[in-house]
Each structure stands twice: as C-alpha cells, then as structure tokens.
C-alpha cells in the first residue's frame, strides 16, 4: 500500500472517530436532558394528580350539598302534588278523568277564595271581661 493511501485511511479513521466521539457526547447530553424532562414531568404529573383529587373531593362536597339542599324542596313538591291531586276528591269530584291543570286551577281557586274570605271577615273584638 502506498503512503498516500495509508495517510488517507488513517485520516479517515481519525475523522470518523472524532465524529463518533462528538456524537456519543451529544447523545449523553441528550439522554441527561431527557432524564431531567422525565423527572420534571413526573413531578408535574404528581401535582396534576393531587389537583384532580382535590377537585374530585370538592365536586363530591358540592354534589352532597346540592343533594341535601334540593331534598327538602323535592319532598315539598311531592307533598304539594299529592295535596293538589287530592283536592278534587275532597270536593267530591271524580278525579281520574280530569287533567292535572284543571285540578291545579281548582286548588288555586279554592286557595284564593279562602284568602279573599279572610280579608273580608271583620276583625274580632277582644272581650273586656
């Protein structure tokens, strides 16, 4: 082999070796950067998980509060519905064939009549005995 070919081959091997060393160093820096990124993401994920857990607990509290808040009005509306549907029976009307609106209007008329009578009644005088 000629001297020029040996020099060219040696120079090529040295160049490839230098580029491989540079490539390995950059790969090492990239791996360290990826590791830092993974650790940071893990910390962020823990924070997000804690926040999601806190939000879930607050949603459960609000749900429980809404349940207890609307429980009374729900029972009251059920009682009123039962009373309104019972008004025709009290008045002696057959109710199964009547509509709910007609029953409601009858109950409203009865209530207005009671309030109107109460306003018209003269105040009772107190006894002075």
mmCIF file of C-alpha atoms in Angstrom:
data_model
loop_
_atom_site.group_PDB
_atom_site.id
_atom_site.type_symbol
_atom_site.label_atom_id
_atom_site.label_comp_id
_atom_site.label_asym_id
_atom_site.label_seq_id
_atom_site.Cartn_x
_atom_site.Cartn_y
_atom_site.Cartn_z
ATOM 1 C CA UNK A 1 0.000 0.000 0.000
ATOM 2 C CA UNK A 2 1.220 3.427 -0.810
ATOM 3 C CA UNK A 3 1.977 6.024 1.798
ATOM 4 C CA UNK A 4 -0.692 8.400 0.494
ATOM 5 C CA UNK A 5 -3.352 5.702 0.787
ATOM 6 C CA UNK A 6 -2.246 4.891 4.347
ATOM 7 C CA UNK A 7 -2.350 8.574 5.304
ATOM 8 C CA UNK A 8 -5.785 8.947 3.747
ATOM 9 C CA UNK A 9 -7.054 5.839 5.536
ATOM 10 C CA UNK A 10 -5.578 6.991 8.874
ATOM 11 C CA UNK A 11 -7.035 10.467 8.435
ATOM 12 C CA UNK A 12 -10.448 8.990 7.572
ATOM 13 C CA UNK A 13 -10.404 6.733 10.625
ATOM 14 C CA UNK A 14 -9.379 9.671 12.857
ATOM 15 C CA UNK A 15 -12.162 11.842 11.407
ATOM 16 C CA UNK A 16 -14.778 9.121 11.862
ATOM 17 C CA UNK A 17 -13.523 8.548 15.422
ATOM 18 C CA UNK A 18 -13.761 12.265 16.245
ATOM 19 C CA UNK A 19 -17.284 12.468 14.814
ATOM 20 C CA UNK A 20 -18.306 9.315 16.761
ATOM 21 C CA UNK A 21 -16.909 10.791 19.990
ATOM 22 C CA UNK A 22 -18.784 14.049 19.351
ATOM 23 C CA UNK A 23 -21.942 12.046 18.542
ATOM 24 C CA UNK A 24 -21.613 9.977 21.737
ATOM 25 C CA UNK A 25 -21.087 13.124 23.841
ATOM 26 C CA UNK A 26 -24.161 14.743 22.296
ATOM 27 C CA UNK A 27 -26.171 11.543 22.861
ATOM 28 C CA UNK A 28 -25.060 11.585 26.511
ATOM 29 C CA UNK A 29 -26.184 15.244 26.878
ATOM 30 C CA UNK A 30 -29.470 14.426 25.157
ATOM 31 C CA UNK A 31 -30.046 11.448 27.470
ATOM 32 C CA UNK A 32 -29.379 13.645 30.529
ATOM 33 C CA UNK A 33 -31.782 16.262 29.170
ATOM 34 C CA UNK A 34 -34.458 13.614 28.574
ATOM 35 C CA UNK A 35 -33.948 12.317 32.105
ATOM 36 C CA UNK A 36 -34.416 15.835 33.553
ATOM 37 C CA UNK A 37 -37.502 16.260 31.404
ATOM 38 C CA UNK A 38 -38.911 12.928 32.611
ATOM 39 C CA UNK A 39 -38.275 13.856 36.261
ATOM 40 C CA UNK A 40 -39.916 17.244 35.741
ATOM 41 C CA UNK A 41 -42.885 15.626 34.012
ATOM 42 C CA UNK A 42 -43.232 13.138 36.868
ATOM 43 C CA UNK A 43 -43.322 15.994 39.399
ATOM 44 C CA UNK A 44 -45.853 17.881 37.288
ATOM 45 C CA UNK A 45 -47.925 14.739 36.931
ATOM 46 C CA UNK A 46 -47.938 14.287 40.724
ATOM 47 C CA UNK A 47 -49.127 17.885 41.136
ATOM 48 C CA UNK A 48 -51.809 17.411 38.496
ATOM 49 C CA UNK A 49 -52.940 14.182 40.172
ATOM 50 C CA UNK A 50 -53.177 15.984 43.522
ATOM 51 C CA UNK A 51 -55.150 18.817 41.911
ATOM 52 C CA UNK A 52 -57.508 16.380 40.207
ATOM 53 C CA UNK A 53 -58.018 14.577 43.510
ATOM 54 C CA UNK A 54 -58.784 17.876 45.249
ATOM 55 C CA UNK A 55 -61.214 18.866 42.507
ATOM 56 C CA UNK A 56 -62.924 15.471 42.773
ATOM 57 C CA UNK A 57 -63.310 15.915 46.531
ATOM 58 C CA UNK A 58 -64.776 19.398 46.046
ATOM 59 C CA UNK A 59 -67.178 18.115 43.392
ATOM 60 C CA UNK A 60 -68.309 15.407 45.815
ATOM 61 C CA UNK A 61 -68.848 18.071 48.507
ATOM 62 C CA UNK A 62 -70.866 20.236 46.118
ATOM 63 C CA UNK A 63 -72.857 17.201 44.993
ATOM 64 C CA UNK A 64 -73.644 16.284 48.585
ATOM 65 C CA UNK A 65 -74.582 19.903 49.348
ATOM 66 C CA UNK A 66 -76.864 20.027 46.303
ATOM 67 C CA UNK A 67 -78.437 16.733 47.310
ATOM 68 C CA UNK A 68 -79.196 17.956 50.821
ATOM 69 C CA UNK A 69 -80.308 21.377 49.532
ATOM 70 C CA UNK A 70 -82.767 20.023 46.983
ATOM 71 C CA UNK A 71 -84.034 17.192 49.146
ATOM 72 C CA UNK A 72 -86.401 19.469 51.097
ATOM 73 C CA UNK A 73 -87.940 21.212 48.076
ATOM 74 C CA UNK A 74 -88.299 17.848 46.344
ATOM 75 C CA UNK A 75 -90.211 16.433 49.288
ATOM 76 C CA UNK A 76 -92.284 19.612 49.485
ATOM 77 C CA UNK A 77 -93.171 19.424 45.788
ATOM 78 C CA UNK A 78 -94.160 15.779 46.211
ATOM 79 C CA UNK A 79 -96.379 16.728 49.152
ATOM 80 C CA UNK A 80 -97.961 19.600 47.199
ATOM 81 C CA UNK A 81 -98.562 17.332 44.218
ATOM 82 C CA UNK A 82 -100.249 14.826 46.497
ATOM 83 C CA UNK A 83 -102.387 17.525 48.091
ATOM 84 C CA UNK A 84 -103.341 19.061 44.754
ATOM 85 C CA UNK A 85 -104.292 15.695 43.346
ATOM 86 C CA UNK A 86 -106.389 15.046 46.473
ATOM 87 C CA UNK A 87 -108.363 18.309 46.276
ATOM 88 C CA UNK A 88 -110.938 17.015 43.774
ATOM 89 C CA UNK A 89 -111.598 14.006 45.974
ATOM 90 C CA UNK A 90 -112.220 16.339 48.918
ATOM 91 C CA UNK A 91 -114.654 18.360 46.852
ATOM 92 C CA UNK A 92 -116.462 15.236 45.713
ATOM 93 C CA UNK A 93 -115.382 15.336 42.095
ATOM 94 C CA UNK A 94 -114.194 12.275 40.258
ATOM 95 C CA UNK A 95 -110.515 12.991 39.550
ATOM 96 C CA UNK A 96 -109.130 10.212 37.326
ATOM 97 C CA UNK A 97 -110.587 11.670 34.152
ATOM 98 C CA UNK A 98 -109.632 15.289 34.934
ATOM 99 C CA UNK A 99 -106.423 16.819 33.757
ATOM 100 C CA UNK A 100 -103.727 17.944 36.141
ATOM 101 C CA UNK A 101 -104.116 21.555 35.011
ATOM 102 C CA UNK A 102 -107.804 21.569 35.857
ATOM 103 C CA UNK A 103 -107.047 20.140 39.294
ATOM 104 C CA UNK A 104 -104.378 22.768 39.851
ATOM 105 C CA UNK A 105 -106.725 25.577 38.828
ATOM 106 C CA UNK A 106 -109.418 24.263 41.174
ATOM 107 C CA UNK A 107 -106.909 24.203 44.027
ATOM 108 C CA UNK A 108 -105.788 27.737 43.191
ATOM 109 C CA UNK A 109 -109.397 28.989 43.106
ATOM 110 C CA UNK A 110 -110.049 27.376 46.487
ATOM 111 C CA UNK A 111 -106.952 28.983 47.994
ATOM 112 C CA UNK A 112 -107.847 32.400 46.567
ATOM 113 C CA UNK A 113 -111.390 32.037 47.873
ATOM 114 C CA UNK A 114 -110.064 31.258 51.359
ATOM 115 C CA UNK A 115 -107.716 34.264 51.330
ATOM 116 C CA UNK A 116 -110.492 36.531 49.980
ATOM 117 C CA UNK A 117 -112.870 35.422 52.747
ATOM 118 C CA UNK A 118 -110.203 36.029 55.365
ATOM 119 C CA UNK A 119 -109.752 39.638 54.152
ATOM 120 C CA UNK A 120 -113.491 40.310 54.110
ATOM 121 C CA UNK A 121 -114.156 38.961 57.616
ATOM 122 C CA UNK A 122 -114.423 41.771 60.168
ATOM 123 C CA UNK A 123 -111.792 41.676 62.886
ATOM 124 C CA UNK A 124 -112.984 40.069 66.082
ATOM 125 C CA UNK A 125 -113.300 42.330 69.054
ATOM 126 C CA UNK A 126 -111.453 41.317 72.154
ATOM 127 C CA UNK A 127 -113.596 40.625 75.167
ATOM 128 C CA UNK A 128 -113.136 43.038 78.029
ATOM 129 C CA UNK A 129 -114.109 40.747 80.813
#
